[in-house]
PDB file of C-alpha atoms in Angstrom:
ATOM      1  CA  MET A   1       0.000   0.000   0.000  1.00  0.00           C
ATOM      2  CA  GLN A   2       1.341   3.441  -0.880  1.00  0.00           C
ATOM      3  CA  VAL A   3       0.767   6.406   1.438  1.00  0.00           C
ATOM      4  CA  ILE A   4       1.858  10.031   1.546  1.00  0.00           C
ATOM      5  CA  LEU A   5       3.332  10.979   4.912  1.00  0.00           C
ATOM      6  CA  ARG A   6       1.859  14.055   6.585  1.00  0.00           C
ATOM      7  CA  GLU A   7       4.518  14.196   9.315  1.00  0.00           C
ATOM      8  CA  ASP A   8       8.169  13.206   9.579  1.00  0.00           C
ATOM      9  CA  MET A   9       8.565   9.631  10.762  1.00  0.00           C
ATOM     10  CA  ALA A  10      11.993   8.405  11.844  1.00  0.00           C
ATOM     11  CA  ASN A  11      11.674   4.929  10.356  1.00  0.00           C
ATOM     12  CA  LEU A  12       9.678   5.811   7.206  1.00  0.00           C
ATOM     13  CA  GLY A  13      10.602   9.208   5.789  1.00  0.00           C
ATOM     14  CA  LYS A  14       9.905  12.901   5.789  1.00  0.00           C
ATOM     15  CA  SER A  15       6.633  14.741   5.417  1.00  0.00           C
ATOM     16  CA  GLY A  16       5.413  14.638   1.803  1.00  0.00           C
ATOM     17  CA  ASP A  17       7.284  11.441   0.897  1.00  0.00           C
ATOM     18  CA  VAL A  18       5.398   8.680  -0.899  1.00  0.00           C
ATOM     19  CA  VAL A  19       6.255   5.422   0.857  1.00  0.00           C
ATOM     20  CA  THR A  20       5.150   1.811   0.561  1.00  0.00           C
ATOM     21  CA  VAL A  21       3.925   0.207   3.795  1.00  0.00           C
ATOM     22  CA  LYS A  22       2.118  -2.982   4.675  1.00  0.00           C
ATOM     23  CA  PRO A  23      -1.645  -2.555   4.248  1.00  0.00           C
ATOM     24  CA  GLY A  24      -2.456  -3.233   7.920  1.00  0.00           C
ATOM     25  CA  TYR A  25       0.091  -0.674   9.181  1.00  0.00           C
ATOM     26  CA  GLY A  26      -1.251   1.984   6.851  1.00  0.00           C
ATOM     27  CA  ARG A  27      -4.941   1.228   7.371  1.00  0.00           C
ATOM     28  CA  ASN A  28      -4.845   0.600  11.153  1.00  0.00           C
ATOM     29  CA  TYR A  29      -2.186   3.041  12.370  1.00  0.00           C
ATOM     30  CA  LEU A  30      -0.919   5.686   9.947  1.00  0.00           C
ATOM     31  CA  ILE A  31      -4.201   6.838   8.408  1.00  0.00           C
ATOM     32  CA  PRO A  32      -6.362   6.828  11.600  1.00  0.00           C
ATOM     33  CA  HIS A  33      -3.695   8.773  13.535  1.00  0.00           C
ATOM     34  CA  GLY A  34      -3.460  11.374  10.773  1.00  0.00           C
ATOM     35  CA  LEU A  35       0.181  10.543  10.025  1.00  0.00           C
ATOM     36  CA  ALA A  36      -0.491   9.656   6.371  1.00  0.00           C
ATOM     37  CA  VAL A  37      -3.092   9.672   3.601  1.00  0.00           C
ATOM     38  CA  THR A  38      -3.597   7.115   0.859  1.00  0.00           C
ATOM     39  CA  ALA A  39      -1.608   7.910  -2.269  1.00  0.00           C
ATOM     40  CA  THR A  40      -3.864   8.469  -5.244  1.00  0.00           C
ATOM     41  CA  GLU A  41      -2.468   9.661  -8.580  1.00  0.00           C
ATOM     42  CA  GLN A  42      -3.855  13.162  -7.997  1.00  0.00           C
ATOM     43  CA  ASP A  43      -2.350  13.381  -4.508  1.00  0.00           C
ATOM     44  CA  VAL A  44       1.047  12.183  -5.742  1.00  0.00           C
ATOM     45  CA  ALA A  45       0.993  14.777  -8.542  1.00  0.00           C
ATOM     46  CA  ARG A  46      -0.056  17.521  -6.094  1.00  0.00           C
ATOM     47  CA  VAL A  47       2.717  16.607  -3.640  1.00  0.00           C
ATOM     48  CA  ALA A  48       5.301  16.543  -6.441  1.00  0.00           C
ATOM     49  CA  HIS A  49       4.156  19.992  -7.613  1.00  0.00           C
ATOM     50  CA  GLU A  50       4.306  21.386  -4.048  1.00  0.00           C
ATOM     51  CA  LYS A  51       7.832  19.988  -3.620  1.00  0.00           C
ATOM     52  CA  ARG A  52       8.953  21.739  -6.829  1.00  0.00           C
ATOM     53  CA  VAL A  53       7.388  25.024  -5.691  1.00  0.00           C
ATOM     54  CA  ILE A  54       9.015  24.764  -2.260  1.00  0.00           C
ATOM     55  CA  ALA A  55      12.392  23.873  -3.799  1.00  0.00           C
ATOM     56  CA  SER A  56      12.296  26.894  -6.112  1.00  0.00           C
ATOM     57  CA  ARG A  57      11.247  29.183  -3.238  1.00  0.00           C
ATOM     58  CA  ASN A  58      14.084  27.835  -1.057  1.00  0.00           C
ATOM     59  CA  ALA A  59      16.598  28.358  -3.877  1.00  0.00           C
ATOM     60  CA  LYS A  60      15.440  31.967  -4.298  1.00  0.00           C
ATOM     61  CA  LEU A  61      15.637  32.593  -0.544  1.00  0.00           C
ATOM     62  CA  ALA A  62      19.129  31.082  -0.374  1.00  0.00           C
ATOM     63  CA  LYS A  63      20.233  33.317  -3.266  1.00  0.00           C
ATOM     64  CA  ASP A  64      18.783  36.385  -1.533  1.00  0.00           C
ATOM     65  CA  MET A  65      20.486  35.434   1.748  1.00  0.00           C
ATOM     66  CA  GLN A  66      23.810  35.028  -0.056  1.00  0.00           C
ATOM     67  CA  ALA A  67      23.407  38.526  -1.553  1.00  0.00           C
ATOM     68  CA  VAL A  68      22.776  39.926   1.942  1.00  0.00           C
ATOM     69  CA  ALA A  69      25.829  38.031   3.219  1.00  0.00           C
ATOM     70  CA  ASP A  70      28.006  39.506   0.470  1.00  0.00           C
ATOM     71  CA  ARG A  71      26.890  43.012   1.466  1.00  0.00           C
ATOM     72  CA  LEU A  72      27.458  42.312   5.176  1.00  0.00           C
ATOM     73  CA  ASN A  73      30.975  41.010   4.510  1.00  0.00           C
ATOM     74  CA  GLN A  74      31.861  44.531   3.331  1.00  0.00           C
ATOM     75  CA  VAL A  75      30.515  46.220   6.475  1.00  0.00           C
ATOM     76  CA  SER A  76      32.838  47.546   9.141  1.00  0.00           C
ATOM     77  CA  VAL A  77      31.646  49.362  12.283  1.00  0.00           C
ATOM     78  CA  SER A  78      33.590  51.316  14.860  1.00  0.00           C
ATOM     79  CA  ILE A  79      32.461  51.391  18.475  1.00  0.00           C
ATOM     80  CA  ALA A  80      33.988  53.945  20.847  1.00  0.00           C
ATOM     81  CA  VAL A  81      34.218  52.817  24.469  1.00  0.00           C
ATOM     82  CA  SER A  82      35.560  54.318  27.676  1.00  0.00           C
ATOM     83  CA  THR A  83      38.888  52.939  28.820  1.00  0.00           C
ATOM     84  CA  GLY A  84      40.877  53.095  32.001  1.00  0.00           C
ATOM     85  CA  GLU A  85      44.548  52.636  32.708  1.00  0.00           C
ATOM     86  CA  GLU A  86      46.518  50.464  30.299  1.00  0.00           C
ATOM     87  CA  ASP A  87      43.633  50.696  27.798  1.00  0.00           C
ATOM     88  CA  LYS A  88      41.358  48.365  29.758  1.00  0.00           C
ATOM     89  CA  LEU A  89      37.691  48.687  28.869  1.00  0.00           C
ATOM     90  CA  TYR A  90      35.070  49.794  31.349  1.00  0.00           C
ATOM     91  CA  GLY A  91      32.514  47.087  30.708  1.00  0.00           C
ATOM     92  CA  SER A  92      32.423  45.349  27.350  1.00  0.00           C
ATOM     93  CA  VAL A  93      30.964  45.526  23.846  1.00  0.00           C
ATOM     94  CA  THR A  94      27.892  43.306  23.583  1.00  0.00           C
ATOM     95  CA  ALA A  95      25.802  42.090  20.670  1.00  0.00           C
ATOM     96  CA  ARG A  96      23.294  44.868  21.425  1.00  0.00           C
ATOM     97  CA  ASP A  97      26.041  47.515  21.015  1.00  0.00           C
ATOM     98  CA  ILE A  98      27.079  46.012  17.686  1.00  0.00           C
ATOM     99  CA  VAL A  99      23.488  45.920  16.398  1.00  0.00           C
ATOM    100  CA  ASP A 100      22.973  49.551  17.448  1.00  0.00           C
ATOM    101  CA  ALA A 101      26.142  50.586  15.587  1.00  0.00           C
ATOM    102  CA  LEU A 102      24.982  48.639  12.516  1.00  0.00           C
ATOM    103  CA  GLN A 103      21.575  50.330  12.597  1.00  0.00           C
ATOM    104  CA  GLU A 104      23.271  53.737  12.696  1.00  0.00           C
ATOM    105  CA  LYS A 105      24.994  52.729   9.453  1.00  0.00           C
ATOM    106  CA  GLY A 106      21.649  51.691   7.939  1.00  0.00           C
ATOM    107  CA  VAL A 107      22.028  47.908   8.249  1.00  0.00           C
ATOM    108  CA  THR A 108      18.711  46.589   9.551  1.00  0.00           C
ATOM    109  CA  THR A 109      18.945  42.919   8.567  1.00  0.00           C
ATOM    110  CA  VAL A 110      20.945  41.944  11.669  1.00  0.00           C
ATOM    111  CA  ASP A 111      19.506  41.409  15.137  1.00  0.00           C
ATOM    112  CA  THR A 112      21.158  40.329  18.383  1.00  0.00           C
ATOM    113  CA  LYS A 113      20.124  36.692  17.968  1.00  0.00           C
ATOM    114  CA  SER A 114      21.802  36.368  14.581  1.00  0.00           C
ATOM    115  CA  LEU A 115      25.198  37.531  15.869  1.00  0.00           C
ATOM    116  CA  VAL A 116      27.386  34.601  16.885  1.00  0.00           C
ATOM    117  CA  LEU A 117      29.194  36.207  19.805  1.00  0.00           C
ATOM    118  CA  SER A 118      30.329  33.623  22.347  1.00  0.00           C
ATOM    119  CA  GLU A 119      31.251  36.325  24.843  1.00  0.00           C
ATOM    120  CA  PRO A 120      31.284  40.131  24.808  1.00  0.00           C
ATOM    121  CA  LEU A 121      34.308  41.926  23.346  1.00  0.00           C
ATOM    122  CA  LYS A 122      36.620  43.098  26.135  1.00  0.00           C
ATOM    123  CA  ALA A 123      39.661  44.391  24.281  1.00  0.00           C
ATOM    124  CA  LEU A 124      40.506  47.254  21.967  1.00  0.00           C
ATOM    125  CA  GLY A 125      41.174  46.437  18.329  1.00  0.00           C
ATOM    126  CA  LEU A 126      39.576  44.522  15.484  1.00  0.00           C
ATOM    127  CA  ALA A 127      37.160  41.667  16.033  1.00  0.00           C
ATOM    128  CA  GLU A 128      35.476  39.690  13.268  1.00  0.00           C
ATOM    129  CA  VAL A 129      31.968  38.764  14.351  1.00  0.00           C
ATOM    130  CA  PRO A 130      30.129  36.009  12.447  1.00  0.00           C
ATOM    131  CA  VAL A 131      26.470  36.569  11.584  1.00  0.00           C
ATOM    132  CA  LYS A 132      24.114  33.634  11.028  1.00  0.00           C
ATOM    133  CA  LEU A 133      21.557  34.638   8.386  1.00  0.00           C
ATOM    134  CA  GLY A 134      19.718  31.342   8.071  1.00  0.00           C
ATOM    135  CA  ARG A 135      19.585  28.597   5.447  1.00  0.00           C
ATOM    136  CA  GLY A 136      23.238  27.812   6.258  1.00  0.00           C
ATOM    137  CA  VAL A 137      24.434  31.242   5.106  1.00  0.00           C
ATOM    138  CA  MET A 138      27.027  33.015   7.268  1.00  0.00           C
ATOM    139  CA  ALA A 139      28.567  36.476   6.969  1.00  0.00           C
ATOM    140  CA  THR A 140      31.330  38.237   8.898  1.00  0.00           C
ATOM    141  CA  ILE A 141      31.244  41.809  10.177  1.00  0.00           C
ATOM    142  CA  LYS A 142      34.398  43.682  11.142  1.00  0.00           C
ATOM    143  CA  VAL A 143      34.002  45.463  14.481  1.00  0.00           C
ATOM    144  CA  TRP A 144      36.608  47.997  15.544  1.00  0.00           C
ATOM    145  CA  VAL A 145      36.641  48.671  19.288  1.00  0.00           C
ATOM    146  CA  VAL A 146      38.334  52.056  19.758  1.00  0.00           C
ATOM    147  CA  LYS A 147      39.129  54.330  22.688  1.00  0.00           C
ATOM    148  CA  LYS A 148      36.617  57.115  23.311  1.00  0.00           C
ATOM    149  CA  GLU A 149      38.324  60.504  23.020  1.00  0.00           C
TER     150      GLU A 149
END
């Protein structure tokens, strides 16, 4: 018996896959629990069309994300902080500070959750901060931490 899965199943396949199962398993478990529907020719054609549409949409989104990443790789921000003796920072530069500096430059596509900052910046100088944009696309922003005059 062929069924179209409505949810991901670890031992069968992903949602939208057309799989062959034993008739009793499909009729007594998968279909009553709403995990699958019987695979008619129309349903198989509809699922195949939806997969093509989703694949083309994902390809377009990935291309758009890569364009954003290319623009972000060119961005460099400078953050002025107060320092004490021996150029030690008072406090640190956090993801929020970096996002605020980016927004002053007109970059609005980055939020604090997309910055991959394991710990706040605590030293003067250049730091390269990775940005996770989604769909496996990463960019890097150059952040200059400078002494406030």
